[in-house]
Amino acid sequence: MSKKIIGKLAGVALSLAGLASTLPAQVTHYVRPENPDGAPPFTNWVTAATNIIEAVAVANANNAGDTVLISNGVYALTNNVIIQNSIVRGVSGDRTAVTVDGLELTRCFQLTHANAVLSDLTVSNGVFNPGNGGGAYMTGGTITNCIFSNGGANRGAGVYLNSGLMTDCLVVSNTAGNEGGGVYIIGSSAVLRGSTILGNTAYYSGGGVFATNCLVTNCLVAGNGTIYNNGNYGAGGAALGGLAKLANCVISNNWAPSSARGAGMTMLGNATASWCHVVGNTNANTGGGIFLRSEYNLVEHCVVAANVASTIGGGIYVIGGTNHLIRGCTIQGNTSLAHGGGIYAQVDCTISNCLVTGNRGGYGAGIYTAIGTNMLVTHSTISSNMAFGTAYGGGGMWVMDGGTVSHCVIRDNQTTNTASYGGGGIYLYNVSWPSGSNTTILRNCLIAGNVADGTSGGHGQGGGLFVYNSPRAQVQNCTIAGNDGYIGGGINCQNGGMIENTIVFDNTASMVNSNWYVTGSTTFTNCCAAPISAAFNAASTDLPPGYDANYRLLRGSPCVNAGLYRNWMDHAADLDGRLRLDRLTGLVDMGAYEYVFSGTMFNVR
């Protein structure tokens, strides 16, 4: 290297050193409860401040990312502490060792800079009402390893988070006059992570968390509630809206009053809940676990279990908006005293790849879908649900006036009512008969092992399937087997129903018609059932279907290649995901499963 280049580099180094000498250096400032010798800038324990506000003001003035260390003890505030480009933390790292008390007179902390940090302490009795953010108000920075307790505010009684990160905190026993008893979080750059939100209350909604256009992840939201007894409010645990995302959280044991909705959480539109557990929440009205409303919401890969509603929607209650999506979820052990023990859906939505099991409701115990022509339940298992009401039924599902149920297994469900109707597995109902124009489709489904209890002609109808006043109901390529009822162990159709390519066999009834019972204009086309009558076309058969213990067709079955082709079959799959049309013949089988050839095939030329 030449002497000329070395000289230039040395000059640059000297210039940088000179610049560094003009910049403020990071300084540590100290605070302890009592110190008669305290003196600015509080740079050691001997001259430490006794007032947090004074020490933080000096750190802010230096604007270099100074640290303020607070010794163990209790510090009372009469004004809020504004943290700018500074770090404020308890010295020991034990967040219970330092308590900052707002005396119910003031907000405790305000973070206003991207580099602001508050950590390792307890913030209590911070009140800023009718304003927002009792314990802390954030427009930037980080809060970590802190406790916020007994705060009060209009919104965000514990913390109001507009921007920045709040992580590994405990927010407990705060009360909001409006929304967000524990945390109110809003803004695309706001994140709540790894925190416990416990025992907070909001008057209107979001007892634990009220979140909009932000991310809440890896949190426990438990034992929170709301006060206002009105059907437009609720969300005891969390309220999500406006692109809010809730991920890997537990929402448990939250509550809402008798006329409110969504004890666990309410999704207000364009919100997402992923990989969450919504468990043990109780609501005296609707939506024990989750309440979906307004526009589109997504619930995916969640467990919704052991929630309770006294009227409808024990697990999930869907009303308002359109095209909500519930996919990959387990809906288990929820209860409603009226209908929709697992899921109640009143507007168009999709339920996909879900397990709906062990739920209880007056009727429609697993899933209740109300009038909705675009309602879709697909690739799901609805099992072991129980309808216990004194009327109607639908142990597994109640489907009313439109929608499609496809590629589902509906088994081991039960109705126990002793007054009327049945549908142990599924109940298809047209409330506007005979003028109703909506088409309900049940396609590629297995309906097996369901029971409709009954001791008289008015109930126990259709152990597997009950079709009532639904002339436009279409049952296509289903297998209805091993069910039990009082009249029509497999299927009972009254005033309607078009049954195609369907197997109705090996069912039992305690009174008459083990497999099927019909009144009115029901038709059977290319079906396998016994006995057959004038309601069946000539291509139907009463020969045993020849299936195995899992209802898959065996070689020699009369159902193979015996179905009627429909346009929907092109490129469609059966319940196992195999192509519906035979690749060699282009023919379709009866039942939910296509026959699978086993053996060796030879290509002869």
XYZ file of N, CA and C in Angstrom, residues 212-452:
723
model
N -56.869 -4.126 16.834
C -57.232 -3.721 15.484
C -55.972 -3.555 14.646
N -55.939 -4.217 13.477
C -54.869 -4.017 12.496
C -53.489 -4.244 13.100
N -53.318 -5.324 13.870
C -52.079 -5.545 14.608
C -51.848 -7.047 14.772
N -50.823 -7.417 15.537
C -50.509 -8.815 15.797
C -50.494 -9.084 17.291
N -51.236 -10.129 17.697
C -51.208 -10.623 19.073
C -50.795 -12.083 18.997
N -49.695 -12.452 19.630
C -49.171 -13.798 19.451
C -48.627 -14.373 20.747
N -48.820 -15.690 20.905
C -48.271 -16.439 22.045
C -48.683 -15.856 23.390
N -49.941 -15.490 23.512
C -50.456 -14.901 24.748
C -51.502 -15.808 25.398
N -51.650 -15.669 26.702
C -52.741 -16.276 27.459
C -53.701 -15.169 27.842
N -54.956 -15.293 27.405
C -55.994 -14.314 27.729
C -57.062 -15.075 28.517
N -57.101 -14.898 29.827
C -57.912 -15.767 30.683
C -58.639 -14.981 31.763
N -59.879 -15.410 32.035
C -60.630 -14.878 33.164
C -61.041 -13.428 33.029
N -61.119 -12.919 31.800
C -61.527 -11.542 31.561
C -63.023 -11.492 31.230
N -63.615 -10.294 31.289
C -65.032 -10.204 31.011
C -65.472 -8.816 30.624
N -66.743 -8.739 30.173
C -67.368 -7.458 29.853
C -68.636 -7.294 30.678
N -69.091 -6.047 30.768
C -70.182 -5.719 31.681
C -71.487 -5.413 30.963
N -71.432 -4.676 29.858
C -72.646 -4.166 29.227
C -73.482 -5.303 28.668
N -74.732 -5.373 29.090
C -75.609 -6.493 28.748
C -76.410 -6.168 27.488
N -75.724 -6.230 26.333
C -76.348 -5.874 25.073
C -75.820 -6.785 23.980
N -76.686 -7.207 23.059
C -76.301 -8.157 22.029
C -75.276 -7.665 21.045
N -75.028 -6.347 20.967
C -74.028 -5.834 20.046
C -72.628 -5.827 20.643
N -72.502 -6.233 21.882
C -71.215 -6.159 22.562
C -70.865 -7.517 23.165
N -69.749 -7.585 23.828
C -69.283 -8.827 24.419
C -67.775 -8.923 24.329
N -67.285 -10.061 23.782
C -65.840 -10.278 23.651
C -65.164 -10.202 25.015
N -65.571 -11.101 25.904
C -64.982 -11.101 27.230
C -63.483 -11.250 27.216
N -62.968 -12.121 26.344
C -61.528 -12.309 26.262
C -60.865 -11.339 25.322
N -61.213 -11.410 24.016
C -60.549 -10.577 23.018
C -61.530 -10.143 21.947
N -61.368 -8.922 21.492
C -62.112 -8.400 20.347
C -61.108 -8.098 19.250
N -61.335 -8.669 18.052
C -60.397 -8.515 16.944
C -61.105 -7.877 15.767
N -60.471 -6.907 15.147
C -61.069 -6.277 13.985
C -60.022 -5.652 13.095
N -60.418 -5.348 11.860
C -59.570 -4.578 10.958
C -58.197 -5.155 10.732
N -58.094 -6.353 10.197
C -56.831 -7.020 9.870
C -56.023 -7.443 11.097
N -56.639 -7.472 12.264
C -55.942 -7.991 13.440
C -55.665 -9.480 13.270
N -54.506 -9.935 13.766
C -54.133 -11.335 13.705
C -53.821 -11.840 15.110
N -54.496 -12.938 15.469
C -54.276 -13.587 16.757
C -53.679 -14.954 16.466
N -52.487 -15.248 16.975
C -51.804 -16.487 16.621
C -51.210 -17.143 17.857
N -51.371 -18.467 17.946
C -50.755 -19.271 19.015
C -51.114 -18.750 20.404
N -52.360 -18.389 20.578
C -52.820 -17.865 21.863
C -53.805 -18.833 22.517
N -53.959 -18.707 23.822
C -54.974 -19.426 24.577
C -55.974 -18.406 25.097
N -57.246 -18.594 24.735
C -58.339 -17.719 25.180
C -59.238 -18.583 26.060
N -59.139 -18.445 27.363
C -59.816 -19.411 28.235
C -60.522 -18.745 29.405
N -61.669 -19.354 29.770
C -62.405 -18.995 30.980
C -62.778 -17.519 31.050
N -63.031 -16.933 29.904
C -63.548 -15.570 29.863
C -65.077 -15.603 29.882
N -65.697 -14.452 30.073
C -67.145 -14.441 30.257
C -67.756 -13.159 29.689
N -69.050 -13.243 29.460
C -69.834 -12.091 29.016
C -71.214 -12.199 29.647
N -71.936 -11.096 29.800
C -73.225 -11.144 30.499
C -74.338 -11.750 29.662
N -75.532 -11.753 30.207
C -76.617 -12.593 29.701
C -77.084 -12.271 28.293
N -76.949 -11.045 27.829
C -77.410 -10.703 26.482
C -76.273 -10.351 25.535
N -75.051 -10.524 25.969
C -73.902 -10.184 25.129
C -73.472 -11.378 24.289
N -72.507 -11.156 23.388
C -72.056 -12.191 22.464
C -70.545 -12.360 22.527
N -70.123 -13.601 22.356
C -68.694 -13.858 22.265
C -67.979 -13.804 23.593
N -68.187 -14.812 24.427
C -67.509 -14.820 25.726
C -66.007 -14.951 25.561
N -65.573 -15.824 24.645
C -64.145 -15.970 24.410
C -63.602 -14.823 23.603
N -64.104 -14.687 22.359
C -63.668 -13.558 21.556
C -64.676 -13.255 20.459
N -64.624 -12.016 20.000
C -65.440 -11.541 18.895
C -64.512 -11.088 17.784
N -64.830 -11.513 16.543
C -64.057 -11.094 15.377
C -64.950 -10.165 14.568
N -64.537 -8.912 14.454
C -65.391 -7.847 13.975
C -65.296 -7.592 12.480
N -64.465 -8.345 11.779
C -64.341 -8.172 10.339
C -62.896 -8.087 9.901
N -62.522 -8.924 8.902
C -61.169 -8.944 8.351
C -60.112 -9.327 9.388
N -60.491 -10.125 10.356
C -59.566 -10.583 11.396
C -59.229 -12.048 11.174
N -58.098 -12.467 11.747
C -57.627 -13.845 11.614
C -57.239 -14.390 12.979
N -57.690 -15.615 13.272
C -57.242 -16.340 14.459
C -56.637 -17.659 13.994
N -55.368 -17.898 14.312
C -54.659 -19.077 13.833
C -53.982 -19.812 14.986
N -54.123 -21.138 14.999
C -53.421 -22.006 15.954
C -53.679 -21.576 17.394
N -54.925 -21.248 17.683
C -55.297 -20.819 19.029
C -56.155 -21.878 19.716
N -56.182 -21.827 21.045
C -57.082 -22.634 21.853
C -58.090 -21.694 22.504
N -59.364 -21.892 22.167
C -60.440 -21.102 22.746
C -61.252 -22.068 23.601
N -61.051 -22.017 24.919
C -61.468 -23.112 25.783
C -62.153 -22.593 27.041
N -63.302 -23.189 27.371
C -63.920 -22.981 28.681
C -64.491 -21.602 28.909
N -64.845 -20.903 27.836
C -65.473 -19.597 27.981
C -66.987 -19.753 28.119
N -67.620 -18.853 28.838
C -69.052 -18.992 29.100
C -69.779 -17.705 28.770
N -70.906 -17.855 28.114
C -71.705 -16.716 27.692
C -73.169 -17.091 27.881
N -73.918 -16.230 28.521
C -75.309 -16.560 28.804
C -76.217 -16.403 27.590
N -75.670 -15.911 26.466
C -76.524 -15.731 25.300
C -75.956 -16.486 24.101
N -75.147 -15.876 23.254
C -74.709 -16.486 21.999
C -73.197 -16.408 21.844
N -72.638 -17.445 21.208
C -71.212 -17.434 20.937
C -70.372 -17.646 22.178
N -70.470 -18.841 22.766
C -69.683 -19.104 23.965
C -68.190 -18.996 23.723
N -67.722 -19.530 22.584
C -66.298 -19.471 22.279
C -65.940 -18.284 21.420
N -66.484 -18.246 20.182
C -66.132 -17.212 19.208
C -67.394 -16.671 18.558
N -67.430 -15.372 18.368
C -68.520 -14.711 17.657
C -67.941 -14.031 16.422
N -68.409 -14.442 15.222
C -67.953 -13.849 13.969
C -69.036 -12.935 13.422
N -68.660 -11.710 13.066
C -69.617 -10.764 12.523
C -68.902 -9.811 11.567
N -69.665 -9.132 10.720
C -69.169 -8.028 9.892
C -68.053 -8.436 8.936
N -68.391 -8.551 7.685
C -67.447 -8.823 6.616
C -66.850 -10.225 6.754
N -65.575 -10.367 6.386
C -64.915 -11.671 6.324
C -64.002 -11.863 7.524
N -64.037 -13.045 8.127
C -63.098 -13.417 9.178
C -62.588 -14.828 8.906
N -61.388 -15.123 9.374
C -60.769 -16.424 9.183
C -60.395 -17.021 10.534
N -60.894 -18.243 10.785
C -60.497 -19.016 11.961
C -59.848 -20.290 11.435
N -58.570 -20.515 11.715
C -57.883 -21.663 11.137
C -57.007 -22.361 12.167
N -57.038 -23.695 12.115
C -56.181 -24.559 12.940
C -56.329 -24.239 14.430
N -57.541 -23.968 14.839
C -57.805 -23.655 16.243
C -58.544 -24.804 16.917
N -58.417 -24.875 18.230
C -59.217 -25.775 19.053
C -60.229 -24.917 19.803
N -61.506 -25.200 19.571
C -62.596 -24.474 20.232
C -63.345 -25.503 21.065
N -63.152 -25.498 22.378
C -63.604 -26.616 23.204
C -64.194 -26.149 24.530
N -65.229 -26.888 24.972
C -65.811 -26.739 26.310
C -66.320 -25.335 26.585
N -66.796 -24.655 25.551
C -67.420 -23.348 25.724
C -68.938 -23.522 25.862
N -69.611 -22.531 26.463
C -71.038 -22.662 26.750
C -71.776 -21.386 26.361
N -72.905 -21.555 25.666
C -73.859 -20.471 25.416
C -75.239 -20.947 25.842
N -76.008 -20.087 26.471
C -77.316 -20.524 26.962
C -78.362 -20.553 25.868
N -78.100 -19.912 24.726
C -79.053 -19.996 23.624
C -78.399 -20.682 22.427
N -77.631 -19.981 21.592
C -77.126 -20.586 20.357
C -75.634 -20.334 20.167
N -75.005 -21.290 19.457
C -73.589 -21.143 19.140
C -72.681 -21.365 20.322
N -72.679 -22.585 20.861
C -71.827 -22.858 22.012
C -70.352 -22.677 21.711
N -69.898 -23.200 20.566
C -68.496 -23.054 20.193
C -68.247 -21.813 19.378
N -68.904 -21.724 18.196
C -68.742 -20.584 17.288
C -70.114 -20.119 16.826
N -70.313 -18.806 16.822
C -71.563 -18.191 16.386
C -71.244 -17.250 15.239
N -71.839 -17.507 14.067
C -71.546 -16.723 12.867
C -72.806 -15.984 12.439
N -72.768 -14.659 12.476
C -73.909 -13.859 12.041
C -73.373 -12.521 11.552
N -73.826 -12.072 10.392
C -73.341 -10.816 9.838
C -72.127 -11.040 8.957
N -71.985 -10.196 7.936
C -70.892 -10.359 7.004
C -71.141 -11.525 6.065
N -70.145 -11.861 5.269
C -70.258 -12.977 4.324
C -68.916 -13.676 4.180
N -68.996 -14.923 3.735
C -67.815 -15.679 3.322
C -66.778 -15.866 4.430
N -67.228 -15.951 5.664
C -66.314 -16.316 6.745
C -65.762 -17.713 6.468
N -64.542 -17.975 6.901
C -63.905 -19.271 6.669
C -63.431 -19.854 7.992
N -63.904 -21.073 8.276
C -63.450 -21.842 9.444
C -62.804 -23.101 8.888
N -61.501 -23.265 9.047
C -60.835 -24.403 8.423
C -59.792 -25.018 9.352
N -59.683 -26.334 9.240
C -58.658 -27.052 9.987
C -58.818 -26.970 11.487
N -60.053 -26.795 11.968
C -60.269 -26.597 13.404
C -60.879 -27.831 14.058
N -60.673 -27.954 15.362
C -61.360 -28.940 16.188
C -62.378 -28.214 17.052
N -63.640 -28.559 16.861
C -64.738 -27.950 17.620
C -65.289 -29.050 18.517
N -64.983 -29.018 19.804
C -65.209 -30.196 20.649
C -65.801 -29.841 22.003
N -66.841 -30.584 22.381
C -67.357 -30.517 23.739
C -67.984 -29.193 24.120
N -68.496 -28.455 23.148
C -69.185 -27.200 23.437
C -70.680 -27.455 23.656
N -71.353 -26.508 24.293
C -72.765 -26.688 24.630
C -73.561 -25.416 24.376
N -74.731 -25.585 23.758
C -75.725 -24.517 23.712
C -77.058 -25.118 24.129
N -77.854 -24.352 24.836
C -79.119 -24.881 25.313
C -80.179 -24.859 24.221
N -79.992 -24.051 23.195
C -80.908 -24.068 22.057
C -80.221 -24.809 20.911
N -79.763 -24.133 19.852
C -79.218 -24.847 18.717
C -77.787 -24.408 18.391
N -77.127 -25.287 17.611
C -75.746 -25.001 17.247
C -74.786 -25.184 18.398
N -74.733 -26.405 18.964
C -73.820 -26.630 20.076
C -72.374 -26.394 19.701
N -71.960 -26.911 18.541
C -70.594 -26.686 18.086
C -70.456 -25.401 17.311
N -71.211 -25.299 16.190
C -71.172 -24.107 15.333
C -72.594 -23.718 14.957
N -72.900 -22.439 15.062
C -74.140 -21.881 14.535
C -73.750 -20.879 13.457
N -74.217 -21.112 12.209
C -73.880 -20.217 11.101
C -75.153 -19.721 10.450
N -75.374 -18.428 10.511
C -76.595 -17.845 9.962
C -76.357 -17.145 8.630
N -75.095 -16.924 8.251
C -74.778 -16.279 6.983
C -73.843 -17.186 6.188
N -73.665 -16.862 4.922
C -72.821 -17.674 4.062
C -71.411 -17.777 4.624
N -70.934 -18.995 4.755
C -69.579 -19.218 5.234
C -69.124 -20.597 4.797
N -67.840 -20.882 4.986
C -67.275 -22.183 4.651
C -66.664 -22.804 5.895
N -67.038 -24.053 6.148
C -66.452 -24.851 7.229
C -65.712 -25.989 6.551
N -64.396 -26.019 6.652
C -63.590 -26.933 5.850
C -62.561 -27.658 6.703
N -62.430 -28.963 6.463
C -61.388 -29.771 7.106
C -61.412 -29.648 8.624
N -62.595 -29.694 9.176
C -62.757 -29.559 10.627
C -63.212 -30.875 11.253
N -62.918 -31.036 12.529
C -63.467 -32.107 13.359
C -64.449 -31.459 14.322
N -65.715 -31.850 14.205
C -66.769 -31.311 15.069
C -67.300 -32.481 15.877
N -66.945 -32.553 17.153
C -67.207 -33.774 17.906
C -67.574 -33.481 19.360
N -68.475 -34.304 19.883
C -68.806 -34.256 21.309
C -69.512 -33.004 21.755
N -70.158 -32.294 20.840
C -70.901 -31.090 21.204
C -72.350 -31.434 21.545
N -72.990 -30.574 22.325
C -74.371 -30.790 22.735
C -75.183 -29.538 22.473
N -76.404 -29.729 21.971
C -77.289 -28.599 21.738
C -78.722 -29.069 21.658
N -79.651 -28.144 21.795
C -81.054 -28.509 21.696
C -81.349 -29.179 20.374
N -80.890 -28.596 19.266
C -80.925 -29.245 17.966
C -79.812 -28.651 17.107
N -79.435 -29.407 16.035
C -78.238 -29.016 15.306
C -77.041 -29.015 16.229
N -76.814 -30.148 16.923
C -75.846 -30.154 18.016
C -74.415 -29.949 17.538
N -74.061 -30.555 16.409
C -72.709 -30.351 15.894
C -72.600 -29.046 15.148
N -73.375 -28.931 14.055
C -73.393 -27.721 13.232
C -74.834 -27.375 12.896
N -75.181 -26.111 13.046
C -76.471 -25.596 12.615
C -76.202 -24.548 11.549
N -76.713 -24.768 10.327
C -76.597 -23.752 9.287
C -77.991 -23.255 8.943
N -78.172 -21.953 9.023
C -79.458 -21.342 8.704
C -79.503 -21.022 7.214
N -80.477 -20.221 6.819
C -80.693 -19.937 5.406
C -79.435 -19.304 4.811
N -78.878 -19.945 3.790
C -77.696 -19.412 3.142
C -77.335 -20.230 1.924
N -77.561 -19.700 0.732
C -77.389 -20.489 -0.479
C -75.937 -20.818 -0.772
N -74.992 -20.100 -0.178
C -73.589 -20.366 -0.426
C -72.895 -21.005 0.771
N -73.664 -21.514 1.697
C -73.093 -22.198 2.847
C -72.408 -23.476 2.385
N -71.188 -23.725 2.855
C -70.453 -24.916 2.451
C -69.801 -25.556 3.670
N -70.101 -26.842 3.885
C -69.408 -27.650 4.885
C -68.727 -28.769 4.114
N -67.400 -28.850 4.190
C -66.696 -29.772 3.318
C -65.495 -30.413 4.010
N -65.209 -31.663 3.620
C -64.035 -32.408 4.081
C -63.890 -32.359 5.601
N -64.992 -32.576 6.279
C -65.012 -32.506 7.739
C -65.627 -33.766 8.326
N -65.325 -34.002 9.601
C -65.919 -35.104 10.344
C -66.812 -34.531 11.434
N -68.074 -34.941 11.422
C -69.048 -34.505 12.429
C -69.462 -35.749 13.189
N -68.989 -35.910 14.416
C -69.156 -37.175 15.126
C -69.496 -36.977 16.595
N -70.274 -37.932 17.126
C -70.539 -38.050 18.564
C -71.135 -36.791 19.174
N -71.926 -36.070 18.407
C -72.654 -34.925 18.931
C -74.064 -35.353 19.354
N -74.685 -34.604 20.258
C -75.989 -34.996 20.783
C -76.955 -33.824 20.811
N -78.115 -34.013 20.152
C -79.209 -33.048 20.231
C -80.185 -33.521 21.301
N -80.402 -32.705 22.315
C -81.201 -33.132 23.463
C -82.498 -32.349 23.614
N -82.845 -31.508 22.636
C -84.041 -30.684 22.758
C -85.314 -31.498 22.706
N -86.408 -30.862 23.066
C -87.698 -31.552 23.082
C -88.369 -31.550 21.718
N -87.755 -30.916 20.718
C -88.311 -30.905 19.368
C -87.179 -30.856 18.352
N -87.546 -31.131 17.112
C -86.612 -31.106 15.991
C -85.555 -32.190 16.135
N -84.291 -31.882 16.011
C -83.271 -32.924 16.036
C -81.996 -32.453 15.373
N -81.430 -33.322 14.518
C -80.150 -32.992 13.912
C -79.004 -33.173 14.889
N -78.738 -34.442 15.260
C -77.664 -34.679 16.213
C -76.318 -34.219 15.691
N -76.021 -34.557 14.436
C -74.769 -34.105 13.844
C -74.887 -32.732 13.236
N -75.899 -32.561 12.351
C -76.072 -31.296 11.652
C -77.551 -30.981 11.453
N -77.835 -29.690 11.387
C -79.126 -29.167 10.943
C -78.805 -28.218 9.792
N -79.332 -28.514 8.599
C -79.061 -27.691 7.416
C -80.386 -27.178 6.888
N -80.514 -25.851 6.784
C -81.799 -25.266 6.439
C -81.690 -24.383 5.204
N -82.517 -24.682 4.217
C -82.720 -23.792 3.071
C -81.439 -23.395 2.359
N -80.761 -24.341 1.777
C -79.646 -23.996 0.910
C -78.296 -24.353 1.481
N -77.331 -24.430 0.581
C -75.972 -24.758 0.976
C -75.590 -26.158 0.559
N -74.318 -26.469 0.748
C -73.769 -27.756 0.332
C -72.977 -28.383 1.468
N -73.214 -29.679 1.682
C -72.399 -30.483 2.586
C -71.735 -31.536 1.718
N -70.412 -31.509 1.628
C -69.729 -32.439 0.738
C -68.498 -33.036 1.409
N -68.196 -34.288 1.039
C -66.993 -34.979 1.490
C -66.866 -34.954 3.012
N -67.969 -35.258 3.667
C -67.979 -35.268 5.124
C -68.312 -36.661 5.651
N -67.789 -36.968 6.812
C -68.162 -38.162 7.554
C -69.038 -37.715 8.718
N -70.267 -38.217 8.727
C -71.241 -37.842 9.761
C -71.624 -39.126 10.481
N -71.049 -39.344 11.657
C -71.250 -40.640 12.286
C -71.340 -40.537 13.798
N -72.077 -41.519 14.358
C -72.184 -41.701 15.813
C -72.784 -40.493 16.524
N -73.638 -39.759 15.835
C -74.374 -38.665 16.455
C -75.738 -39.174 16.922
N -76.423 -38.367 17.741
C -77.660 -38.864 18.347
C -78.637 -37.732 18.627
N -79.921 -38.025 18.458
C -80.981 -37.169 18.993
C -81.687 -37.932 20.096
N -82.006 -37.228 21.176
C -82.634 -37.884 22.325
C -84.007 -37.325 22.638
N -84.515 -36.403 21.806
C -85.811 -35.792 22.138
C -86.926 -36.823 22.042
N -87.973 -36.580 22.781
C -89.124 -37.498 22.786
C -90.407 -36.788 22.395
N -90.288 -35.712 21.616
C -91.477 -34.974 21.210
C -91.723 -35.073 19.711
N -90.722 -34.750 18.882
C -90.971 -34.753 17.447
C -89.681 -34.819 16.648
N -89.803 -35.346 15.445
C -88.769 -35.351 14.434
C -87.567 -36.214 14.804
N -86.387 -35.916 14.261
C -85.255 -36.815 14.451
C -84.044 -36.340 13.683
N -83.563 -37.185 12.742
C -82.335 -36.855 12.040
C -81.128 -37.017 12.941
N -80.871 -38.280 13.358
C -79.741 -38.511 14.255
C -78.432 -38.008 13.692
N -78.218 -38.232 12.376
C -77.003 -37.743 11.749
C -77.150 -36.327 11.237
N -78.178 -36.130 10.383
C -78.346 -34.821 9.759
C -79.824 -34.579 9.459
N -80.238 -33.337 9.592
C -81.617 -32.919 9.364
C -81.586 -31.835 8.287
N -82.227 -32.104 7.132
C -82.365 -31.113 6.067
C -83.774 -30.543 6.130
N -83.872 -29.220 6.219
C -85.177 -28.599 6.485
C -85.356 -27.356 5.620
N -86.529 -27.244 5.017
C -86.883 -26.064 4.244
C -87.961 -25.293 4.994
N -87.558 -24.176 5.587
C -88.499 -23.442 6.433
C -89.580 -22.758 5.612
N -89.320 -22.479 4.324
C -90.282 -21.735 3.510
C -91.050 -22.644 2.557
N -91.083 -23.937 2.834
C -91.820 -24.870 1.984
C -93.302 -24.477 1.928
N -93.993 -24.602 0.765
C -93.463 -25.157 -0.487
C -92.892 -24.126 -1.439
N -92.823 -22.846 -1.018
C -92.403 -21.801 -1.951
C -90.888 -21.627 -2.004
N -90.144 -22.271 -1.131
C -88.697 -22.085 -1.084
C -88.012 -22.487 -2.372
N -87.023 -21.700 -2.785
C -86.338 -21.956 -4.051
C -84.880 -22.348 -3.871
N -84.397 -22.379 -2.660
C -82.996 -22.725 -2.426
C -82.778 -24.230 -2.556
N -81.616 -24.590 -3.069
C -81.257 -25.992 -3.230
C -80.230 -26.381 -2.180
N -80.512 -27.456 -1.470
C -79.571 -28.009 -0.495
C -78.977 -29.272 -1.081
N -77.634 -29.377 -1.034
C -76.935 -30.513 -1.626
C -76.147 -31.246 -0.551
N -76.345 -32.553 -0.483
C -75.572 -33.438 0.384
C -74.852 -34.404 -0.547
N -73.508 -34.309 -0.634
C -72.777 -34.996 -1.692
C -71.506 -35.650 -1.159
N -71.258 -36.895 -1.608
C -70.021 -37.613 -1.277
C -69.799 -37.716 0.229
N -70.854 -38.055 0.951
C -70.770 -38.137 2.403
C -71.058 -39.557 2.889
N -70.434 -39.911 4.012
C -70.747 -41.143 4.733
C -71.558 -40.776 5.958
N -72.741 -41.367 6.077
C -73.625 -41.135 7.227
C -73.819 -42.489 7.896
N -73.166 -42.704 9.027
C -73.129 -44.046 9.615
C -73.149 -43.988 11.130
N -73.820 -44.990 11.730
C -73.781 -45.164 13.178
C -74.524 -44.120 13.963
N -75.406 -43.375 13.325
C -76.179 -42.346 14.015
C -77.483 -42.924 14.565
N -78.051 -42.263 15.568
C -79.252 -42.767 16.232
C -80.248 -41.637 16.434
N -81.504 -41.892 16.055
C -82.614 -40.997 16.392
C -83.539 -41.756 17.330
